[in-house]
mmCIF file of C-alpha atoms in Angstrom:
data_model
loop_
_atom_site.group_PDB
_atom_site.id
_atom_site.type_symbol
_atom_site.label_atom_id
_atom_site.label_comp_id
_atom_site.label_asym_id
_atom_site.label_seq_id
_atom_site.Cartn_x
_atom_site.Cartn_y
_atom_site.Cartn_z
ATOM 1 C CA UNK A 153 127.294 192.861 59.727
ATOM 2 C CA UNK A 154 126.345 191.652 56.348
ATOM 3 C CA UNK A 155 124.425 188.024 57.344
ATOM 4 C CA UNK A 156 125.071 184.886 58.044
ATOM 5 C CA UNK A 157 127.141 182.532 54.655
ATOM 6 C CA UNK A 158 127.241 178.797 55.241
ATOM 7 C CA UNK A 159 129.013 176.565 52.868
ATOM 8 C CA UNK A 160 130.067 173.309 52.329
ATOM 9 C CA UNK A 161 130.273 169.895 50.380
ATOM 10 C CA UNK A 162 129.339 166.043 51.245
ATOM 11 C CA UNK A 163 130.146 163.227 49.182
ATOM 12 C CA UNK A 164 127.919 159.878 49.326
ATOM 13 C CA UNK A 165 129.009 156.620 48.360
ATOM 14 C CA UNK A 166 126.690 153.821 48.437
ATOM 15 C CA UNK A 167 126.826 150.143 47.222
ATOM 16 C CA UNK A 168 123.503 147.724 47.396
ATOM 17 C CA UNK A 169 124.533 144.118 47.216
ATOM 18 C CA UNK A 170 120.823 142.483 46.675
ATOM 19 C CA UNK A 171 121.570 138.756 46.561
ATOM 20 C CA UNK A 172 117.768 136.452 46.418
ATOM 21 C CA UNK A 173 118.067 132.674 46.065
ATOM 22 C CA UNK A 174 115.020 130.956 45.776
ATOM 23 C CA UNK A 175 115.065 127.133 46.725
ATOM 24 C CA UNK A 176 112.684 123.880 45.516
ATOM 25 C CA UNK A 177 112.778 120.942 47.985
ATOM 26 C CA UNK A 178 113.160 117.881 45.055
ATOM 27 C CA UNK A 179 113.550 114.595 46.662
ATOM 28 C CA UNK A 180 115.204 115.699 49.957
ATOM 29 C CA UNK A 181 117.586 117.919 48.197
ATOM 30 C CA UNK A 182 117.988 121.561 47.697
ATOM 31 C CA UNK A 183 117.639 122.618 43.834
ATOM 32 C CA UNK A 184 118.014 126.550 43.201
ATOM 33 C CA UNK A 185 115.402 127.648 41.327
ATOM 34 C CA UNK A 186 117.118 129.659 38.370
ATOM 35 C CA UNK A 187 113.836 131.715 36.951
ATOM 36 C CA UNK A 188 113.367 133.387 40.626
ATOM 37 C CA UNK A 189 117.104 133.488 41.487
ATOM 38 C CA UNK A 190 118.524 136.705 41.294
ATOM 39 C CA UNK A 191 121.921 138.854 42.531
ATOM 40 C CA UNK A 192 122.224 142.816 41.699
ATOM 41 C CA UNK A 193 124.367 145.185 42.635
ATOM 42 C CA UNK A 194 124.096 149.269 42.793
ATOM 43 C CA UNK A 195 126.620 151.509 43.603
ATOM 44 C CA UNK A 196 125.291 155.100 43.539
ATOM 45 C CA UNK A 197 128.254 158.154 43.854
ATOM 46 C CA UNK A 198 127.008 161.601 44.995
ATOM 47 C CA UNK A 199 129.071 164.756 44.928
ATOM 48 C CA UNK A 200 127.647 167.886 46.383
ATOM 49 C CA UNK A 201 128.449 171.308 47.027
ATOM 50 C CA UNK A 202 126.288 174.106 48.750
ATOM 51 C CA UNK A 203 126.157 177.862 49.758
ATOM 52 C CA UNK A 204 123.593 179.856 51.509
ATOM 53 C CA UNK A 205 123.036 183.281 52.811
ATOM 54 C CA UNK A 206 120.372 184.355 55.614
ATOM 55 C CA UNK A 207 120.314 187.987 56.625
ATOM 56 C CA UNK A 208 117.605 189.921 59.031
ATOM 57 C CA UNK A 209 116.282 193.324 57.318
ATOM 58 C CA UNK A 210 113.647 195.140 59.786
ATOM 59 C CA UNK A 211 110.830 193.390 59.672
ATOM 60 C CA UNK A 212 111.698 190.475 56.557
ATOM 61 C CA UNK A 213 114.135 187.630 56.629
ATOM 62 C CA UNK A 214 115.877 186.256 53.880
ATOM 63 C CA UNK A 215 117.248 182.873 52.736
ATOM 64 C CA UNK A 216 118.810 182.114 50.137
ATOM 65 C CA UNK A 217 121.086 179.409 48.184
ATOM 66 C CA UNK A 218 122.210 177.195 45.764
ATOM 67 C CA UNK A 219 123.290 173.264 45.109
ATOM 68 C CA UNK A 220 125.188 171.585 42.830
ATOM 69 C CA UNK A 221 125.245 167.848 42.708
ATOM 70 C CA UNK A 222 126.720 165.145 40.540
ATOM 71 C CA UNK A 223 125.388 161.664 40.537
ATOM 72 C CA UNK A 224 126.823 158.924 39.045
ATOM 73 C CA UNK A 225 124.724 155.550 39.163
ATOM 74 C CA UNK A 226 125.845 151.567 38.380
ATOM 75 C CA UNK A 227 123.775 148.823 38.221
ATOM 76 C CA UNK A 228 125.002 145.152 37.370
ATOM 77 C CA UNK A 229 122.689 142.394 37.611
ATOM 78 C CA UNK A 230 124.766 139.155 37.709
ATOM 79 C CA UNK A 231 122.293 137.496 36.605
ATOM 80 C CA UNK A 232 121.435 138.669 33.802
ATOM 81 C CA UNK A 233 124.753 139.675 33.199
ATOM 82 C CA UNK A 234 123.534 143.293 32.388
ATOM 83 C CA UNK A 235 125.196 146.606 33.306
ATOM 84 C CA UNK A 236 123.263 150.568 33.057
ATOM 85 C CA UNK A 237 125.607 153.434 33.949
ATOM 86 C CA UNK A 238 123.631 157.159 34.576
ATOM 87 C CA UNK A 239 125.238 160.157 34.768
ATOM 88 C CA UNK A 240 123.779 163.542 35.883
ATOM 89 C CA UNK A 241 124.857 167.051 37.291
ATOM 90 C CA UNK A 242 121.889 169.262 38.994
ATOM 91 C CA UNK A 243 122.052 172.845 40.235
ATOM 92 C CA UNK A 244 119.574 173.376 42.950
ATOM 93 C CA UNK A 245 118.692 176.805 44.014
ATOM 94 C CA UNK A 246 116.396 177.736 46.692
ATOM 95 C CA UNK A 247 114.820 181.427 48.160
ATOM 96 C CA UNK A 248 112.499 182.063 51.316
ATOM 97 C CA UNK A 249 111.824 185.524 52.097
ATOM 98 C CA UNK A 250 109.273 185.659 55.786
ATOM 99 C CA UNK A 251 107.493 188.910 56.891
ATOM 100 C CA UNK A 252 106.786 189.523 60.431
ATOM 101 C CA UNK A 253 104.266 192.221 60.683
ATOM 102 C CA UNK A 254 103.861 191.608 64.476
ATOM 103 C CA UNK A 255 105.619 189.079 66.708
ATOM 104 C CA UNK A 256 102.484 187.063 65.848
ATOM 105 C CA UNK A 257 102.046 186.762 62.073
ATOM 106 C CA UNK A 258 104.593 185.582 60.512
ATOM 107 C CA UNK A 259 104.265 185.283 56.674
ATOM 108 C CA UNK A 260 106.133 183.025 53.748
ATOM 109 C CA UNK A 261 106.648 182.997 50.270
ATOM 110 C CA UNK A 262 109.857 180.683 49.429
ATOM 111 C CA UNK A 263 111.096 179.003 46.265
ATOM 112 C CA UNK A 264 112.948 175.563 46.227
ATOM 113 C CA UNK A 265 114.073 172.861 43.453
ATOM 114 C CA UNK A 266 114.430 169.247 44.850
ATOM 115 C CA UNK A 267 115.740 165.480 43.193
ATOM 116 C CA UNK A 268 113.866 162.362 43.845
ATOM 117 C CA UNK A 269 116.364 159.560 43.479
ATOM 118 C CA UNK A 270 114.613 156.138 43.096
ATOM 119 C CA UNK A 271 117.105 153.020 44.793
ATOM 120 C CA UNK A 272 117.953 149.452 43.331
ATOM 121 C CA UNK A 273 114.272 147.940 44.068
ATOM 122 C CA UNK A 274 113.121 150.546 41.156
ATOM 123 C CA UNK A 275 116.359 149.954 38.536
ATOM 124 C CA UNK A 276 116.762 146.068 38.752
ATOM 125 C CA UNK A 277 115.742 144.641 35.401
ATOM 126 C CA UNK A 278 115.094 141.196 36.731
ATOM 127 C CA UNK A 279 111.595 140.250 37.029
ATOM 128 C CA UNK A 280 111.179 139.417 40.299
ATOM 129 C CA UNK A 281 108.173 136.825 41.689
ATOM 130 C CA UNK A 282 105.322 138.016 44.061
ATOM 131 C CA UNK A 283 102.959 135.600 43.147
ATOM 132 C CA UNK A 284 101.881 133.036 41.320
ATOM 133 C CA UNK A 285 99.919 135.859 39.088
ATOM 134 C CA UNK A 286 102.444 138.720 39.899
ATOM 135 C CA UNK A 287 105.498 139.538 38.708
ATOM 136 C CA UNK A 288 107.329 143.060 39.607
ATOM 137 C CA UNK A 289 110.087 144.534 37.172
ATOM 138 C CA UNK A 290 112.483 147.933 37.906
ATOM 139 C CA UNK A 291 113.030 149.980 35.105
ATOM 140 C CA UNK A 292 117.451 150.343 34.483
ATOM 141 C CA UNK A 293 116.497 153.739 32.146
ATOM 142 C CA UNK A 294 114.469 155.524 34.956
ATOM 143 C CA UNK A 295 115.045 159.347 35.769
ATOM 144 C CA UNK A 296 114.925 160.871 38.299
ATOM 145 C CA UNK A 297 112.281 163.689 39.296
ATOM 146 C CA UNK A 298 112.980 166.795 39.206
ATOM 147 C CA UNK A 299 110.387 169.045 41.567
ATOM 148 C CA UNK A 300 109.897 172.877 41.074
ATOM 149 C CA UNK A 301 108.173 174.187 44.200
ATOM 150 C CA UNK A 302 106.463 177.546 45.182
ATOM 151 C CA UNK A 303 105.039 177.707 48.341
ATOM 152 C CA UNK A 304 103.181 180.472 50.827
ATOM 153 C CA UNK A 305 102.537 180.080 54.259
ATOM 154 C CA UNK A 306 101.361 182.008 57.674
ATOM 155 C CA UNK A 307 101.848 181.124 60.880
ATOM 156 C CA UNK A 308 100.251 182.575 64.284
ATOM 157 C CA UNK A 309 101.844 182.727 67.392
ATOM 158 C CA UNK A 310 103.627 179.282 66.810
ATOM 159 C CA UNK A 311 100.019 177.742 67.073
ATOM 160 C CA UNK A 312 98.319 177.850 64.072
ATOM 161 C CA UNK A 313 100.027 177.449 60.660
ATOM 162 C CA UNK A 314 98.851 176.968 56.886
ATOM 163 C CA UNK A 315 100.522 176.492 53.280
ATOM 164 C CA UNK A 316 100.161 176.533 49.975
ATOM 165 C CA UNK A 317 102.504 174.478 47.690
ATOM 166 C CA UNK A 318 102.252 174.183 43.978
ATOM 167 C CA UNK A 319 104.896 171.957 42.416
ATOM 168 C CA UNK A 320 105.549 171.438 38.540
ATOM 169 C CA UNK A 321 107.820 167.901 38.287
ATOM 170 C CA UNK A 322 109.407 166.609 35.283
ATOM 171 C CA UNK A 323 110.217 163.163 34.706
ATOM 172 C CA UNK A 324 107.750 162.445 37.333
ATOM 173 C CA UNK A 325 107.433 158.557 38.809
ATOM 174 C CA UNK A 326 104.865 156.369 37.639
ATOM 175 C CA UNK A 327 104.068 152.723 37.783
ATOM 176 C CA UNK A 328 103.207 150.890 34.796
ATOM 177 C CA UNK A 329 102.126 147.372 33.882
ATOM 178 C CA UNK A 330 102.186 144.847 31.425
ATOM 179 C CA UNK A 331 101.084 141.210 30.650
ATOM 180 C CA UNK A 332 103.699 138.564 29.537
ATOM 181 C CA UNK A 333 102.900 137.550 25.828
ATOM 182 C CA UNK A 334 103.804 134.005 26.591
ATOM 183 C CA UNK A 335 102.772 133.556 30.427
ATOM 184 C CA UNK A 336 100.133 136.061 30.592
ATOM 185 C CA UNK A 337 101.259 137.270 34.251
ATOM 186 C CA UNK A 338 100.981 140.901 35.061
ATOM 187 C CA UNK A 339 104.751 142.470 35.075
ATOM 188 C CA UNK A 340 104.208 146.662 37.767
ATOM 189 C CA UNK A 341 106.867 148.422 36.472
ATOM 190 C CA UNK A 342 107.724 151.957 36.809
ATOM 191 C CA UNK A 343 108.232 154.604 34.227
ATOM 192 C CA UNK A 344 108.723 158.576 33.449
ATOM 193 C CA UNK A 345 105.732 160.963 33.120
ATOM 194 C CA UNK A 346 106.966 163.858 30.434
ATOM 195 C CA UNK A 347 105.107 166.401 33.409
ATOM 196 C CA UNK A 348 102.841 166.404 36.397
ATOM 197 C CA UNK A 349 101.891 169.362 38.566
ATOM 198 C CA UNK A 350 101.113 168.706 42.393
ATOM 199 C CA UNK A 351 98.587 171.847 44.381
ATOM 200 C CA UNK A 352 98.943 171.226 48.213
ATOM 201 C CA UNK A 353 96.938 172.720 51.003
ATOM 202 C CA UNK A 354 98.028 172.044 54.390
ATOM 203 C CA UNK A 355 96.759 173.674 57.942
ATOM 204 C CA UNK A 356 98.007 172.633 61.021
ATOM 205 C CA UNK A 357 97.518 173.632 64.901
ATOM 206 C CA UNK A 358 99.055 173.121 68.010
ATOM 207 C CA UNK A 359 97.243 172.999 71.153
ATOM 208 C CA UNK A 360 99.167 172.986 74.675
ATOM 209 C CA UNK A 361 97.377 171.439 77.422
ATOM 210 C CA UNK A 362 98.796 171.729 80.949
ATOM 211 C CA UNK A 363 102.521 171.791 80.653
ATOM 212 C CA UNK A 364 103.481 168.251 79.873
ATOM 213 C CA UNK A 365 100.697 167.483 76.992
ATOM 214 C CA UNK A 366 99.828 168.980 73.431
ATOM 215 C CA UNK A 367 97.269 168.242 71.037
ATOM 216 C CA UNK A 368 98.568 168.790 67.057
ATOM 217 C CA UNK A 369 95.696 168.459 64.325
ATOM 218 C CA UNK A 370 96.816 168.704 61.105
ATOM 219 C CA UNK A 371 94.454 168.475 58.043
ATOM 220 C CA UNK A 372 95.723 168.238 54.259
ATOM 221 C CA UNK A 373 94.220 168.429 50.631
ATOM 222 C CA UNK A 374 96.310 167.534 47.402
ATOM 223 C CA UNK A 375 95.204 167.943 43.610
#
């Protein structure tokens, strides 16, 4: 009578148990190579809990909801004998609201805030080897991004679709890179951008042929 409610929670647990030894042959024997050597561990600890609501009025549909999440991060290189704790809560809401003016045109305007969690590759303080030049380094302080999204979109007859997305993220990924004072290699890193706003254009059809085949040509700008 009222709509549809759907709620519920989901709790991740996940442990990363990264463990590289690097090796020199020295007279026959096996030596372990300390400087490439390295043994990390992440746990990462989600709690979530969500709620939406859909409901059919005439000729609009609505969705709408909300998520809260709690993420607690550990990383521990044993190596380096070094340990970063994070610690943050997120509310997530999100709203699409779809007009159907004939059983052909469908049209969108919807609202959504996503997380972009980075994993132990992009946290892991040790500087790893990639060649003799190249060294790569994680960042233990990174945040994660944060992605305000407002899109609009039309679709006809289930055949031809198209979007438009602007996104505002904060703390947005980027890499960085430095040279080693005393070695002069090149250390990629990654860092936090303060801001960085994202325009998408996407238009995409879908062409049966016979029955068995289908022909989908999708084409895509980004600014």
């Amino acid at each position: 009578k009222w709509g549809k409610l759907e709620s519920g929670i989901k709790l991740t647990r996940t442990t990363t148990d990264n463990d590289v030894q690097w090796q020199n042959a020295v007279d026959g024997n096996w030596i372990t190579d300390n400087s490439k050597t390295n043994h990390f561990i992440f746990h990462e600890n989600i709690s979530a809990a969500y709620i939406n609501f859909s409901k059919t009025i005439g000729k609009y549909s609505i969705q709408a909801g909300v998520r809260a999440e709690q993420t607690s991060t550990e990383g521990y290189s044993v190596t380096l004998q070094q340990k970063n704790n994070n610690d943050y809560f997120n509310i997530f809401p999100n709203l699409l609201v779809q007009y159907a003016s004939s059983p052909l045109h469908i049209f969108g305007l919807g609202y959504k805030k996503n997380i972009v969690r980075y994993g132990f590759d992009y946290v892991n303080p040790f500087i790893l080897y990639q060649s003799q030049y190249t060294y790569s380094q994680g960042n233990p302080y990174i945040k994660p991004q944060i992605d305000n999204s407002v899109e609009l979109s039309y679709s006809y007859a289930g055949k031809l679709s198209a979007s438009l997305t602007y996104a505002r993220s904060t703390n947005s990924l980027t890499p960085v890179y430095r040279q080693d004072t005393v070695s002069k290699l090149i250390i990629s890193s990654y860092d936090n951008l303060s801001e960085a706003d994202f325009l998408y254009f996407t238009i995409m059809s879908n062409l049966s042929i016979g029955k068995s085949s289908s022909i989908i040509n999708t084409a895509s700008a980004l600014y």
